[in-house]
Amino acid sequence: MAVFGIDTSRNASNAMNTEATPLIGGTPKFWGRYFNGTSSTLYQYTASENATLAQLGIPVLCFARQMAHVSEVANAKLHAQNNMKGVIAAFGASYLKSINVSPIIYLDLEPEEHQPEHVMPKKYYEDWSAEICAGITVSGINIKFRPAVYLNRGDNQQSWLNLNAACVGGSICVGASVARYVHQV
């Protein structure tokens, strides 16, 4: 069964929700936003979006936005730490601990075509996912996270193969969110 949500590079808003609803056949079941693993804060989710999404009753799907950097195996652990720090900065360690969940972070891998730097090596996923599973401690509060992937439906063949190889080798992946683009003219 498919569950449809939206992902945007702009801040969540009531207007964007209204625009998306007819395109996906109802209220989005999630809102994908970015938690950057690199020094870039482009498209980064901010705590100012919390009130809008809470009012709409739409949970955030946390995308680790570093698709142009997943070939940088040496930086995988640092990227994971930055992804987790971004989630904690947006929601607060105390809040995350109080709701007793291990947030899922989806590594954004889309798309590969004509962009070899977007192809995720097996080793990158192994290191990134292990760091995500280890979690992070902020102000004495340890928050555990769960790793997953966000891929383009038909344009991530090598990353799918590398992900599979990493999981066969023992890496954890709790799910995949598959991009199916809807563009409005």
Tab-separated table of C-alpha atoms in Angstrom:
chain	number	residue	atom	x	y	z
A	1	MET	CA	0.000	0.000	0.000
A	2	ALA	CA	1.404	3.375	-1.007
A	3	VAL	CA	1.366	6.235	1.461
A	4	PHE	CA	1.672	9.634	-0.155
A	5	GLY	CA	3.286	12.673	1.312
A	6	ILE	CA	5.227	15.597	-0.001
A	7	ASP	CA	8.757	16.812	0.206
A	8	THR	CA	9.723	20.390	-0.341
A	9	SER	CA	12.860	22.447	-0.414
A	10	ARG	CA	10.875	25.415	0.927
A	11	ASN	CA	9.505	25.772	4.443
A	12	ALA	CA	6.273	23.984	5.252
A	13	SER	CA	3.214	26.226	4.984
A	14	ASN	CA	-0.568	26.028	4.874
A	15	ALA	CA	-0.503	27.302	1.281
A	16	MET	CA	1.848	24.516	0.147
A	17	ASN	CA	-0.322	21.934	1.892
A	18	THR	CA	-3.410	23.272	0.099
A	19	GLU	CA	-1.566	23.142	-3.238
A	20	ALA	CA	-0.305	19.577	-2.692
A	21	THR	CA	-3.548	17.992	-1.448
A	22	PRO	CA	-5.297	17.633	-4.851
A	23	LEU	CA	-2.076	16.465	-6.521
A	24	ILE	CA	-1.720	13.463	-4.209
A	25	GLY	CA	-5.419	12.759	-3.632
A	26	GLY	CA	-5.713	13.912	-0.034
A	27	THR	CA	-3.877	15.343	2.917
A	28	PRO	CA	-0.184	14.433	2.924
A	29	LYS	CA	0.627	11.635	5.390
A	30	PHE	CA	4.116	13.090	5.889
A	31	TRP	CA	6.145	16.145	4.933
A	32	GLY	CA	9.704	15.457	3.841
A	33	ARG	CA	12.236	18.099	4.820
A	34	TYR	CA	16.016	18.296	4.792
A	35	PHE	CA	18.539	17.936	7.596
A	36	ASN	CA	21.867	18.638	5.927
A	37	GLY	CA	24.941	16.562	6.647
A	38	THR	CA	27.370	19.027	5.113
A	39	SER	CA	28.173	22.620	6.014
A	40	SER	CA	25.428	23.819	3.665
A	41	THR	CA	22.193	24.943	5.267
A	42	LEU	CA	20.430	25.256	1.910
A	43	TYR	CA	16.859	23.955	2.250
A	44	GLN	CA	17.470	23.042	5.930
A	45	TYR	CA	14.363	22.436	8.047
A	46	THR	CA	13.940	25.029	10.773
A	47	ALA	CA	12.125	24.928	14.091
A	48	SER	CA	9.825	27.680	12.779
A	49	GLU	CA	8.050	25.000	10.710
A	50	ASN	CA	7.086	22.962	13.773
A	51	ALA	CA	3.941	24.964	14.575
A	52	THR	CA	2.566	24.731	11.022
A	53	LEU	CA	3.075	20.988	10.775
A	54	ALA	CA	1.702	20.391	14.274
A	55	GLN	CA	-1.414	22.403	13.399
A	56	LEU	CA	-1.853	20.389	10.186
A	57	GLY	CA	-1.188	17.112	12.010
A	58	ILE	CA	1.496	16.115	9.482
A	59	PRO	CA	4.677	14.431	10.761
A	60	VAL	CA	8.101	15.323	9.390
A	61	LEU	CA	10.047	12.789	7.340
A	62	CYS	CA	13.713	13.605	7.972
A	63	PHE	CA	15.816	13.526	4.798
A	64	ALA	CA	19.600	13.586	5.156
A	65	ARG	CA	20.464	15.963	2.336
A	66	GLN	CA	23.954	15.282	1.066
A	67	MET	CA	23.308	13.433	-2.173
A	68	ALA	CA	26.131	15.235	-3.963
A	69	HIS	CA	28.496	14.109	-1.185
A	70	VAL	CA	27.665	10.417	-0.701
A	71	SER	CA	30.756	9.459	-2.673
A	72	GLU	CA	32.850	11.025	0.140
A	73	VAL	CA	33.284	7.827	2.169
A	74	ALA	CA	35.736	9.473	4.585
A	75	ASN	CA	33.004	11.960	5.609
A	76	ALA	CA	30.124	9.511	6.122
A	77	LYS	CA	30.285	9.552	9.927
A	78	LEU	CA	30.592	13.342	10.062
A	79	HIS	CA	27.619	13.672	7.709
A	80	ALA	CA	25.575	11.366	9.973
A	81	GLN	CA	26.482	13.409	13.047
A	82	ASN	CA	25.451	16.614	11.279
A	83	ASN	CA	22.162	15.028	10.150
A	84	MET	CA	21.360	14.040	13.751
A	85	LYS	CA	22.394	17.457	15.078
A	86	GLY	CA	20.029	19.088	12.571
A	87	VAL	CA	17.093	16.997	13.784
A	88	ILE	CA	17.918	17.773	17.411
A	89	ALA	CA	18.307	21.494	16.643
A	90	ALA	CA	14.848	21.528	15.052
A	91	PHE	CA	12.963	19.542	17.693
A	92	GLY	CA	15.114	19.612	20.836
A	93	ALA	CA	16.740	16.684	22.607
A	94	SER	CA	14.339	16.882	25.555
A	95	TYR	CA	11.302	16.694	23.266
A	96	LEU	CA	12.706	13.771	21.268
A	97	LYS	CA	13.525	11.901	24.481
A	98	SER	CA	10.082	12.659	25.964
A	99	ILE	CA	8.192	11.112	23.042
A	100	ASN	CA	10.368	7.997	23.359
A	101	VAL	CA	11.035	7.421	19.671
A	102	SER	CA	14.128	6.780	17.630
A	103	PRO	CA	13.663	9.116	14.657
A	104	ILE	CA	14.253	7.682	11.200
A	105	ILE	CA	16.654	9.613	8.981
A	106	TYR	CA	16.375	8.884	5.255
A	107	LEU	CA	19.646	9.269	3.360
A	108	ASP	CA	18.786	11.253	0.215
A	109	LEU	CA	20.299	9.530	-2.814
A	110	GLU	CA	18.267	10.896	-5.681
A	111	PRO	CA	19.087	11.020	-8.583
A	112	GLU	CA	22.190	9.351	-10.048
A	113	GLU	CA	21.859	9.977	-13.771
A	114	HIS	CA	24.815	11.968	-15.113
A	115	GLN	CA	25.919	12.634	-11.516
A	116	PRO	CA	28.434	10.006	-10.383
A	117	GLU	CA	28.952	11.850	-7.094
A	118	HIS	CA	25.345	10.865	-6.228
A	119	VAL	CA	26.151	7.135	-6.389
A	120	MET	CA	26.392	5.879	-2.821
A	121	PRO	CA	29.232	3.410	-2.229
A	122	LYS	CA	28.563	0.428	0.007
A	123	LYS	CA	31.165	1.685	2.516
A	124	TYR	CA	29.494	5.091	2.767
A	125	TYR	CA	26.207	3.481	3.772
A	126	GLU	CA	27.934	1.112	6.194
A	127	ASP	CA	29.658	3.987	8.020
A	128	TRP	CA	26.741	6.436	7.809
A	129	SER	CA	24.140	3.927	9.045
A	130	ALA	CA	26.373	2.661	11.874
A	131	GLU	CA	26.819	6.242	13.101
A	132	ILE	CA	23.066	6.889	12.841
A	133	CYS	CA	22.345	3.725	14.867
A	134	ALA	CA	24.869	4.776	17.525
A	135	GLY	CA	22.924	7.989	18.021
A	136	ILE	CA	24.224	11.176	19.547
A	137	THR	CA	24.403	12.664	23.024
A	138	VAL	CA	23.436	16.300	23.519
A	139	SER	CA	23.378	17.917	26.968
A	140	GLY	CA	23.611	14.491	28.579
A	141	ILE	CA	20.628	13.149	26.612
A	142	ASN	CA	21.328	10.248	24.255
A	143	ILE	CA	19.058	10.098	21.230
A	144	LYS	CA	19.087	6.957	19.093
A	145	PHE	CA	18.193	7.211	15.421
A	146	ARG	CA	17.322	4.696	12.708
A	147	PRO	CA	18.779	4.761	9.159
A	148	ALA	CA	16.779	4.504	5.940
A	149	VAL	CA	17.114	5.718	2.344
A	150	TYR	CA	15.290	8.082	0.005
A	151	LEU	CA	15.808	7.192	-3.646
A	152	ASN	CA	14.489	8.066	-7.052
A	153	ARG	CA	12.180	5.366	-8.365
A	154	GLY	CA	14.085	4.575	-11.555
A	155	ASP	CA	17.358	6.440	-11.338
A	156	ASN	CA	19.309	4.943	-8.464
A	157	GLN	CA	20.227	1.471	-9.676
A	158	GLN	CA	23.813	1.405	-8.415
A	159	SER	CA	22.891	2.910	-5.052
A	160	TRP	CA	20.161	0.246	-4.651
A	161	LEU	CA	22.743	-2.457	-5.375
A	162	ASN	CA	25.263	-0.944	-2.955
A	163	LEU	CA	22.581	-0.566	-0.273
A	164	ASN	CA	21.619	-4.213	-0.704
A	165	ALA	CA	25.264	-5.284	-0.396
A	166	ALA	CA	25.670	-3.219	2.776
A	167	CYS	CA	22.552	-4.775	4.307
A	168	VAL	CA	23.651	-8.284	3.359
A	169	GLY	CA	26.878	-7.445	5.204
A	170	GLY	CA	24.970	-6.468	8.353
A	171	SER	CA	24.112	-2.781	7.942
A	172	ILE	CA	20.663	-1.681	9.046
A	173	CYS	CA	18.122	-0.006	6.797
A	174	VAL	CA	14.650	0.315	8.300
A	175	GLY	CA	12.958	1.461	5.112
A	176	ALA	CA	12.960	3.248	1.810
A	177	SER	CA	11.035	6.274	0.720
A	178	VAL	CA	10.759	6.265	-3.049
A	179	ALA	CA	10.468	9.541	-4.928
A	180	ARG	CA	7.681	9.712	-7.447
A	181	TYR	CA	7.705	13.217	-8.760
A	182	VAL	CA	4.593	15.233	-9.453
A	183	HIS	CA	5.325	18.535	-11.101
A	184	GLN	CA	2.763	21.220	-11.598
A	185	VAL	CA	3.085	23.595	-14.535
